[in-house]
Short mmCIF file of C-alpha atoms in Angstrom, two decimals:
data_model
loop_
_atom_site.label_atom_id
_atom_site.label_comp_id
_atom_site.label_asym_id
_atom_site.label_seq_id
_atom_site.Cartn_x
_atom_site.Cartn_y
_atom_site.Cartn_z
CA UNK A 1 207.05 379.65 340.10
CA UNK A 2 206.33 383.28 340.97
CA UNK A 3 206.34 386.07 338.41
CA UNK A 4 209.57 387.34 340.01
CA UNK A 5 211.26 383.99 339.27
CA UNK A 6 209.95 384.16 335.70
CA UNK A 7 211.58 387.56 335.40
CA UNK A 8 214.84 386.05 336.64
CA UNK A 9 214.61 383.16 334.20
CA UNK A 10 213.98 385.58 331.37
CA UNK A 11 217.01 387.61 332.42
CA UNK A 12 219.17 384.47 332.47
CA UNK A 13 218.22 383.96 328.83
CA UNK A 14 219.41 387.49 328.02
CA UNK A 15 215.82 388.11 326.98
CA UNK A 16 215.63 389.94 323.67
CA UNK A 17 211.90 390.75 323.96
CA UNK A 18 211.61 393.93 326.01
CA UNK A 19 207.93 394.77 325.50
CA UNK A 20 204.58 393.04 325.11
CA UNK A 21 204.38 394.24 321.53
CA UNK A 22 207.75 392.69 320.71
CA UNK A 23 206.57 389.41 322.22
CA UNK A 24 203.29 389.48 320.27
CA UNK A 25 205.20 390.33 317.08
CA UNK A 26 207.58 387.42 317.68
CA UNK A 27 204.70 384.96 318.20
CA UNK A 28 202.90 386.27 315.11
CA UNK A 29 206.12 386.00 313.09
CA UNK A 30 205.62 382.23 313.37
CA UNK A 31 202.32 382.39 311.44
CA UNK A 32 204.03 381.60 308.09
CA UNK A 33 204.88 378.15 309.48
CA UNK A 34 201.15 377.54 309.19
CA UNK A 35 198.97 374.97 310.90
CA UNK A 36 200.94 371.73 310.95
CA UNK A 37 199.00 368.97 312.70
CA UNK A 38 201.17 366.73 314.85
CA UNK A 39 202.44 366.63 318.42
CA UNK A 40 206.19 365.98 318.05
CA UNK A 41 207.33 369.59 318.34
CA UNK A 42 204.92 370.22 321.20
CA UNK A 43 206.06 367.13 323.09
CA UNK A 44 209.69 368.17 322.74
CA UNK A 45 208.95 371.74 323.79
CA UNK A 46 207.09 370.66 326.92
CA UNK A 47 209.76 368.09 327.81
CA UNK A 48 212.35 370.86 327.69
CA UNK A 49 210.15 372.86 330.08
CA UNK A 50 209.74 369.97 332.54
CA UNK A 51 206.25 368.92 331.39
CA UNK A 52 204.36 371.59 333.36
CA UNK A 53 201.04 370.42 331.83
CA UNK A 54 201.09 367.39 334.16
CA UNK A 55 200.33 369.66 337.12
CA UNK A 56 197.02 370.84 335.67
CA UNK A 57 193.45 369.52 335.57
CA UNK A 58 191.96 370.11 332.11
CA UNK A 59 188.46 370.12 330.66
CA UNK A 60 189.22 369.54 326.96
CA UNK A 61 186.61 370.94 324.57
CA UNK A 62 186.38 370.16 320.83
CA UNK A 63 183.68 370.61 318.20
CA UNK A 64 182.94 372.37 314.94
CA UNK A 65 180.57 374.96 316.41
CA UNK A 66 179.68 375.69 320.00
CA UNK A 67 182.98 374.86 321.64
CA UNK A 68 183.70 378.50 322.47
CA UNK A 69 180.26 378.94 324.02
CA UNK A 70 180.69 375.72 326.02
CA UNK A 71 184.03 377.07 327.29
CA UNK A 72 182.30 380.31 328.30
CA UNK A 73 179.60 378.41 330.21
CA UNK A 74 182.11 376.13 331.92
CA UNK A 75 184.31 379.03 332.97
CA UNK A 76 181.37 381.05 334.25
CA UNK A 77 179.83 378.26 336.34
CA UNK A 78 183.17 377.22 337.85
CA UNK A 79 183.92 380.84 338.76
CA UNK A 80 180.49 381.28 340.38
CA UNK A 81 181.20 378.09 342.35
CA UNK A 82 184.36 379.55 343.85
CA UNK A 83 186.96 377.76 341.73
CA UNK A 84 190.01 379.38 340.18
CA UNK A 85 189.77 378.84 336.43
CA UNK A 86 192.20 379.11 333.54
CA UNK A 87 190.67 379.43 330.07
CA UNK A 88 192.47 378.97 326.75
CA UNK A 89 190.47 379.71 323.59
CA UNK A 90 190.97 380.74 319.97
CA UNK A 91 190.65 382.74 317.84
CA UNK A 92 190.56 385.94 319.87
CA UNK A 93 188.05 388.65 319.10
CA UNK A 94 189.73 391.78 320.48
CA UNK A 95 193.29 391.27 321.67
CA UNK A 96 195.90 388.51 321.65
CA UNK A 97 195.84 388.34 325.45
CA UNK A 98 192.14 387.27 325.29
CA UNK A 99 193.28 383.70 324.58
CA UNK A 100 194.86 383.26 328.01
CA UNK A 101 192.51 384.07 330.87
CA UNK A 102 192.66 383.45 334.59
CA UNK A 103 189.41 383.97 336.48
CA UNK A 104 187.97 385.82 333.50
CA UNK A 105 190.87 388.28 333.17
CA UNK A 106 193.40 388.41 330.34
CA UNK A 107 197.02 387.50 330.98
CA UNK A 108 198.96 390.67 331.93
CA UNK A 109 201.01 391.94 329.01
CA UNK A 110 204.26 391.84 330.99
CA UNK A 111 203.63 388.21 331.99
CA UNK A 112 203.10 387.23 328.38
CA UNK A 113 206.36 388.99 327.51
CA UNK A 114 208.24 387.15 330.29
CA UNK A 115 206.85 383.75 329.29
CA UNK A 116 207.73 384.44 325.66
CA UNK A 117 211.29 385.13 326.72
CA UNK A 118 211.34 381.84 328.60
CA UNK A 119 210.13 379.99 325.50
CA UNK A 120 212.09 381.75 322.77
CA UNK A 121 215.45 379.95 323.18
CA UNK A 122 213.73 376.55 323.17
CA UNK A 123 211.70 377.46 320.09
CA UNK A 124 214.82 378.60 318.25
CA UNK A 125 216.73 375.43 319.17
CA UNK A 126 213.87 373.18 318.00
CA UNK A 127 213.63 375.25 314.79
CA UNK A 128 217.23 374.27 314.04
CA UNK A 129 216.36 370.54 314.14
CA UNK A 130 214.69 368.37 311.50
CA UNK A 131 211.34 369.01 313.19
CA UNK A 132 211.39 372.62 312.05
CA UNK A 133 210.07 375.63 313.93
CA UNK A 134 207.17 375.34 316.34
CA UNK A 135 204.14 377.14 314.92
CA UNK A 136 202.37 380.20 316.26
CA UNK A 137 199.63 378.04 317.77
CA UNK A 138 202.14 375.67 319.36
CA UNK A 139 203.94 378.58 321.03
CA UNK A 140 200.61 380.07 322.15
CA UNK A 141 199.59 376.73 323.63
CA UNK A 142 202.91 376.47 325.47
CA UNK A 143 202.46 379.99 326.85
CA UNK A 144 199.03 379.01 328.16
CA UNK A 145 200.44 375.93 329.90
CA UNK A 146 203.26 377.94 331.47
CA UNK A 147 200.86 380.67 332.59
CA UNK A 148 198.56 378.21 334.30
CA UNK A 149 201.21 375.80 335.66
CA UNK A 150 203.82 378.32 336.82
CA UNK A 151 202.02 381.59 337.50
CA UNK A 152 198.32 381.24 338.35
CA UNK A 153 197.70 377.61 339.48
CA UNK A 154 193.97 377.28 338.64
CA UNK A 155 191.80 374.46 339.98
CA UNK A 156 190.58 373.73 336.44
CA UNK A 157 191.73 374.72 332.96
CA UNK A 158 189.01 375.04 330.32
CA UNK A 159 190.99 373.99 327.25
CA UNK A 160 189.62 374.58 323.73
CA UNK A 161 191.06 372.75 320.75
CA UNK A 162 192.42 374.86 317.92
CA UNK A 163 191.56 372.66 314.92
CA UNK A 164 190.27 369.12 314.92
CA UNK A 165 191.39 367.13 317.93
CA UNK A 166 193.53 364.05 317.32
CA UNK A 167 196.56 365.91 315.96
CA UNK A 168 195.71 369.31 317.44
CA UNK A 169 198.49 370.55 319.71
CA UNK A 170 196.09 371.02 322.63
CA UNK A 171 195.78 367.21 322.61
CA UNK A 172 199.10 367.07 324.43
CA UNK A 173 197.22 367.05 327.76
CA UNK A 174 195.45 364.34 329.75
CA UNK A 175 192.12 365.87 330.79
CA UNK A 176 189.67 365.12 333.60
CA UNK A 177 186.88 365.08 331.01
CA UNK A 178 186.52 365.52 327.23
CA UNK A 179 183.68 367.49 325.63
CA UNK A 180 182.78 367.28 321.92
CA UNK A 181 180.02 369.75 321.15
CA UNK A 182 179.22 368.73 317.57
CA UNK A 183 180.79 367.81 314.26
CA UNK A 184 180.17 369.74 311.04
CA UNK A 185 181.57 370.80 307.68
CA UNK A 186 184.55 372.99 308.52
CA UNK A 187 188.32 372.82 307.92
CA UNK A 188 187.66 369.85 305.64
CA UNK A 189 190.74 370.82 303.61
CA UNK A 190 192.80 369.76 306.64
CA UNK A 191 190.62 367.35 308.63
CA UNK A 192 189.24 365.26 305.79
CA UNK A 193 186.69 365.47 303.00
CA UNK A 194 183.87 363.57 304.70
CA UNK A 195 181.96 364.12 307.94
CA UNK A 196 183.22 360.72 309.14
CA UNK A 197 186.86 361.78 308.71
CA UNK A 198 186.21 365.04 310.55
CA UNK A 199 184.45 363.12 313.34
CA UNK A 200 187.42 360.75 313.67
CA UNK A 201 189.74 363.74 314.14
CA UNK A 202 187.46 365.33 316.76
CA UNK A 203 187.13 361.99 318.58
CA UNK A 204 190.90 361.97 318.91
CA UNK A 205 190.64 363.97 322.15
CA UNK A 206 189.04 360.94 323.85
CA UNK A 207 191.65 359.51 326.24
CA UNK A 208 191.81 356.09 327.93
CA UNK A 209 189.42 355.96 330.87
CA UNK A 210 188.48 359.64 330.60
CA UNK A 211 184.70 360.29 330.34
CA UNK A 212 183.43 362.14 327.27
CA UNK A 213 180.26 364.21 326.77
CA UNK A 214 178.84 365.14 323.36
CA UNK A 215 175.87 366.80 321.66
CA UNK A 216 176.66 365.23 318.27
CA UNK A 217 173.49 364.20 316.43
CA UNK A 218 174.46 362.60 313.09
CA UNK A 219 174.26 358.78 313.22
CA UNK A 220 177.60 358.37 311.41
CA UNK A 221 179.30 360.72 313.90
CA UNK A 222 177.71 359.01 316.90
CA UNK A 223 178.93 355.63 315.63
CA UNK A 224 182.52 356.92 315.49
CA UNK A 225 182.30 358.47 318.97
CA UNK A 226 180.94 355.21 320.39
CA UNK A 227 183.67 353.20 318.68
CA UNK A 228 186.43 355.47 319.96
CA UNK A 229 184.97 355.58 323.49
CA UNK A 230 184.74 351.78 323.56
CA UNK A 231 188.34 351.42 322.37
CA UNK A 232 189.45 353.82 325.09
CA UNK A 233 187.24 352.27 327.79
CA UNK A 234 185.77 355.76 328.27
CA UNK A 235 182.19 356.35 329.39
CA UNK A 236 180.28 358.29 326.72
CA UNK A 237 177.43 360.61 327.73
CA UNK A 238 175.48 361.42 324.58
CA UNK A 239 172.70 363.96 324.08
CA UNK A 240 169.45 362.10 323.40
CA UNK A 241 170.70 358.93 325.08
CA UNK A 242 172.31 359.55 328.47
CA UNK A 243 171.12 363.14 328.86
CA UNK A 244 168.31 365.30 327.50
CA UNK A 245 167.10 368.89 327.56
CA UNK A 246 163.80 370.59 326.78
CA UNK A 247 163.26 374.25 326.06
CA UNK A 248 160.72 375.92 328.38
CA UNK A 249 160.64 379.55 327.21
CA UNK A 250 162.44 381.62 324.55
CA UNK A 251 162.81 385.41 324.61
CA UNK A 252 165.50 387.71 323.26
CA UNK A 253 168.44 387.53 325.71
CA UNK A 254 166.66 384.95 327.90
CA UNK A 255 166.00 381.24 327.47
CA UNK A 256 164.93 378.69 330.08
CA UNK A 257 165.20 374.91 329.84
CA UNK A 258 165.07 371.71 331.85
CA UNK A 259 167.90 369.20 332.01
CA UNK A 260 167.63 365.45 332.61
CA UNK A 261 170.74 363.33 333.08
CA UNK A 262 171.69 359.92 334.44
CA UNK A 263 172.30 361.28 337.93
CA UNK A 264 169.44 363.76 338.33
CA UNK A 265 167.19 366.34 336.70
CA UNK A 266 167.52 370.12 337.10
CA UNK A 267 164.95 372.80 336.21
CA UNK A 268 164.47 375.54 335.40
CA UNK A 269 167.88 376.61 334.12
CA UNK A 270 168.36 379.98 332.42
CA UNK A 271 170.81 381.38 329.87
CA UNK A 272 171.13 384.84 328.32
CA UNK A 273 172.88 383.75 325.11
CA UNK A 274 170.53 383.58 322.12
CA UNK A 275 169.68 380.74 319.73
CA UNK A 276 168.36 377.23 320.31
CA UNK A 277 171.90 375.90 319.82
CA UNK A 278 172.96 377.70 323.00
CA UNK A 279 170.58 375.56 325.01
CA UNK A 280 172.40 372.50 323.63
CA UNK A 281 175.75 374.08 324.53
CA UNK A 282 174.48 374.80 328.05
CA UNK A 283 173.18 371.24 328.36
CA UNK A 284 176.52 369.69 327.40
CA UNK A 285 178.11 371.96 330.01
CA UNK A 286 175.68 370.81 332.70
CA UNK A 287 176.34 367.16 331.80
CA UNK A 288 180.12 367.69 331.97
CA UNK A 289 179.80 369.34 335.38
CA UNK A 290 177.53 366.52 336.57
CA UNK A 291 180.21 363.97 335.60
CA UNK A 292 182.87 365.98 337.43
CA UNK A 293 180.55 366.21 340.43
CA UNK A 294 180.18 362.40 340.49
CA UNK A 295 183.81 361.43 339.87
CA UNK A 296 185.95 364.43 340.87
CA UNK A 297 183.98 365.68 343.89
CA UNK A 298 183.23 368.97 342.10
CA UNK A 299 181.12 371.23 344.30
CA UNK A 300 178.54 373.21 342.33
CA UNK A 301 175.13 373.91 343.82
CA UNK A 302 172.07 374.67 341.70
CA UNK A 303 172.10 378.40 342.46
CA UNK A 304 175.73 378.67 341.35
CA UNK A 305 174.95 376.58 338.27
CA UNK A 306 172.10 378.88 337.27
CA UNK A 307 174.05 382.06 338.03
CA UNK A 308 176.99 380.81 335.96
CA UNK A 309 174.88 379.79 332.96
CA UNK A 310 172.91 383.04 333.05
CA UNK A 311 175.97 385.31 333.24
CA UNK A 312 178.04 383.53 330.55
CA UNK A 313 178.91 385.80 327.62
CA UNK A 314 180.55 384.96 324.30
CA UNK A 315 181.38 387.95 322.06
CA UNK A 316 180.70 387.83 318.35
CA UNK A 317 178.07 385.09 318.54
CA UNK A 318 174.50 386.41 318.21
CA UNK A 319 175.71 389.53 319.99
CA UNK A 320 173.57 392.67 319.70
CA UNK A 321 176.28 395.33 319.66
CA UNK A 322 174.12 398.27 318.61
CA UNK A 323 170.50 399.17 319.38
CA UNK A 324 170.28 402.33 317.27
CA UNK A 325 170.49 401.03 314.59
CA UNK A 326 169.97 397.39 315.60
CA UNK A 327 173.08 395.43 314.54
CA UNK A 328 173.65 391.80 315.43
CA UNK A 329 177.05 390.11 315.08
CA UNK A 330 177.41 386.39 314.50
CA UNK A 331 180.51 384.54 313.31
CA UNK A 332 178.66 382.03 311.12
CA UNK A 333 181.49 380.92 308.83
CA UNK A 334 180.35 377.42 307.89
CA UNK A 335 177.06 375.75 306.85
CA UNK A 336 176.12 374.63 310.36
CA UNK A 337 176.81 378.09 311.78
CA UNK A 338 174.74 379.71 309.03
CA UNK A 339 171.87 377.29 309.64
CA UNK A 340 172.00 378.11 313.36
CA UNK A 341 171.97 381.85 312.62
CA UNK A 342 168.98 381.51 310.27
CA UNK A 343 167.08 379.47 312.86
CA UNK A 344 167.81 382.01 315.60
CA UNK A 345 166.61 384.90 313.43
CA UNK A 346 163.31 383.09 312.94
CA UNK A 347 162.80 381.95 316.54
CA UNK A 348 164.24 384.76 318.64
CA UNK A 349 164.25 388.13 316.85
CA UNK A 350 161.43 390.28 315.47
CA UNK A 351 162.11 392.65 312.57
CA UNK A 352 160.64 393.96 309.32
CA UNK A 353 163.62 393.38 307.05
CA UNK A 354 167.03 391.81 307.56
CA UNK A 355 170.07 393.47 306.00
CA UNK A 356 173.12 391.20 306.05
CA UNK A 357 176.79 392.12 305.66
CA UNK A 358 179.13 389.22 305.04
CA UNK A 359 182.80 388.50 304.36
CA UNK A 360 184.50 385.11 304.11
CA UNK A 361 187.87 383.44 303.85
CA UNK A 362 188.76 381.48 300.72
CA UNK A 363 188.82 377.99 302.25
CA UNK A 364 185.20 377.79 303.42
CA UNK A 365 182.10 376.05 302.10
CA UNK A 366 180.53 379.18 300.64
CA UNK A 367 177.80 377.49 298.61
CA UNK A 368 176.17 375.56 301.45
CA UNK A 369 176.61 378.51 303.83
CA UNK A 370 174.82 380.87 301.41
CA UNK A 371 171.90 378.46 301.02
CA UNK A 372 171.05 379.24 304.65
CA UNK A 373 171.85 382.98 304.54
CA UNK A 374 170.09 384.10 301.34
CA UNK A 375 166.54 383.07 302.37
CA UNK A 376 166.71 385.29 305.46
CA UNK A 377 168.33 388.34 303.78
CA UNK A 378 166.41 391.20 302.17
CA UNK A 379 169.74 392.86 301.37
CA UNK A 380 173.21 391.31 301.28
CA UNK A 381 176.37 393.41 301.34
CA UNK A 382 179.41 391.32 300.46
CA UNK A 383 182.75 392.65 301.61
CA UNK A 384 186.30 391.55 302.40
CA UNK A 385 187.76 390.79 305.82
CA UNK A 386 191.06 392.45 306.59
CA UNK A 387 192.98 389.16 306.55
CA UNK A 388 195.52 387.50 304.30
CA UNK A 389 193.27 384.54 303.34
CA UNK A 390 190.25 386.66 302.44
CA UNK A 391 187.98 385.88 299.54
CA UNK A 392 187.55 388.86 297.22
CA UNK A 393 184.16 390.55 297.38
CA UNK A 394 183.62 390.11 293.64
CA UNK A 395 184.43 386.37 293.77
CA UNK A 396 182.07 385.95 296.68
CA UNK A 397 179.39 387.99 294.89
CA UNK A 398 179.58 385.71 291.86
CA UNK A 399 178.75 382.73 294.10
CA UNK A 400 175.91 384.73 295.66
CA UNK A 401 174.42 385.45 292.23
CA UNK A 402 174.67 381.79 291.26
CA UNK A 403 172.95 380.54 294.45
CA UNK A 404 170.35 383.34 294.36
CA UNK A 405 169.32 382.33 290.84
CA UNK A 406 169.25 378.67 291.80
CA UNK A 407 166.92 379.16 294.80
CA UNK A 408 164.90 382.02 293.33
CA UNK A 409 166.14 384.67 295.75
CA UNK A 410 165.55 388.33 294.86
CA UNK A 411 168.05 389.59 297.44
CA UNK A 412 169.36 393.14 296.96
CA UNK A 413 173.09 392.43 296.41
CA UNK A 414 175.66 395.13 297.13
CA UNK A 415 179.38 394.61 296.52
CA UNK A 416 181.69 396.75 298.67
CA UNK A 417 185.24 395.41 299.20
CA UNK A 418 186.10 397.97 301.92
CA UNK A 419 184.53 396.61 305.11
CA UNK A 420 184.34 400.07 306.71
CA UNK A 421 182.42 401.44 303.73
CA UNK A 422 180.29 398.28 303.77
CA UNK A 423 179.43 398.91 307.43
CA UNK A 424 178.38 402.47 306.56
CA UNK A 425 176.15 401.11 303.79
CA UNK A 426 174.62 398.65 306.24
CA UNK A 427 173.79 401.41 308.71
CA UNK A 428 172.12 403.42 305.94
CA UNK A 429 169.97 400.44 304.92
CA UNK A 430 168.61 399.72 308.40
CA UNK A 431 165.21 401.39 308.66
CA UNK A 432 162.86 401.54 311.63
CA UNK A 433 162.01 398.02 312.75
CA UNK A 434 164.79 396.48 310.60
CA UNK A 435 167.72 394.36 311.75
CA UNK A 436 171.32 394.54 310.56
CA UNK A 437 173.36 391.34 310.71
CA UNK A 438 177.12 391.11 310.25
CA UNK A 439 178.27 387.55 309.71
CA UNK A 440 180.94 385.36 308.14
CA UNK A 441 184.53 384.99 309.28
CA UNK A 442 185.44 386.01 312.83
CA UNK A 443 188.20 388.18 311.38
CA UNK A 444 185.50 390.45 309.96
CA UNK A 445 183.40 390.19 313.13
CA UNK A 446 186.41 391.28 315.19
CA UNK A 447 186.98 394.45 313.16
CA UNK A 448 183.31 395.42 312.98
CA UNK A 449 182.87 394.80 316.70
CA UNK A 450 185.85 396.98 317.56
CA UNK A 451 184.53 399.74 315.31
CA UNK A 452 180.97 399.69 316.70
CA UNK A 453 182.05 399.42 320.35
CA UNK A 454 184.89 401.95 319.95
CA UNK A 455 187.54 399.47 321.09
CA UNK A 456 190.86 401.16 320.36
CA UNK A 457 193.33 398.33 321.15
CA UNK A 458 191.79 395.65 318.96
CA UNK A 459 194.37 393.28 317.46
CA UNK A 460 192.27 390.33 316.16
CA UNK A 461 193.84 387.15 314.91
CA UNK A 462 194.09 383.41 314.93
#
């Protein structure tokens, strides 16, 4: 369907949304319906639209950390190889349109408006049934499917889960391959209170006969992935078993590594994203592409592979957004993310003192996260993200004091609820040779990034 025909369809519905902002406001008005795991509303919505998802070839990516980076690598390599690529990710860092990209470019605002008008009557009719209203994320997912299936027609869609996997609304699709980066302690209030329960939810994206690639390392997680893959008669490619990587050289903004898989070995490969975990994310990407090369006749030569890995960017993750003063952004909002950040600061960056600014949401594992952050911080400014589920700075500070006493940390603690004032304090603290780090929830990262890079149309959100 062309964009002109979308316009006509919207007109037939007597479209009430006349601007992009009205469309974005309508989608965001569905936020109070929350995150409601389950696929019934999504199935009904897509049936009413003629199941456009069946026309698309998906690479489905799940994981606690690293799934966004893996999506960035996959998109970049496929683009360098001459493929048209749709990418659906969340949350967005700058603007709502970031979630829906075609060949690296955001969906045009007017297209998002037109697709919203196409969806709105169906959403309202479903809302009147016993199923209740589709959620914001369900509507966003439907917009992505319509954009790719009826407007842009990509060769591949890089498709990131929102939360979990089994009951996540992105699981409505049948992919060409499934990727599970890792499994950690996040969203346990929804996914389950043990790592095994979280792993079972993530493994839910494994489909019958569809190969799956994973960098999971915990024995209990691996056991669940193997069980699910066996039940589904899916071939599992596991880091440390079917494929391996070895780091060759580490510098700031440049890492090289060698890859060994069941089909061949490739070296050297280079990435510009920082942190040892990014080598793992690149390796899982290479393995996924190797599987697609074997079974889907994907054409990617080694030069394109290297160019794509090297040029991949992922904002808000170990991103140096300011050199004078040096300020690094990293959305480490759970224990595994914090551990990864601490490891990267030790292995990749040189500095005299580290001054950390941090804000969190209420539903996170603050204690375990802080156990990784406090040992690397000379100063810690606790603040509040501009978001409805924020944890108050004083509540967060009380946990900091408790953990600092427990581990014997003498961190200089500063409490500043206003994140803009906290950022000013951070800048003042950073002396010559020091490093400023802003971390915690991506809602804080989004605002700080927009402020430091002078981005005027930042919207940030889930």
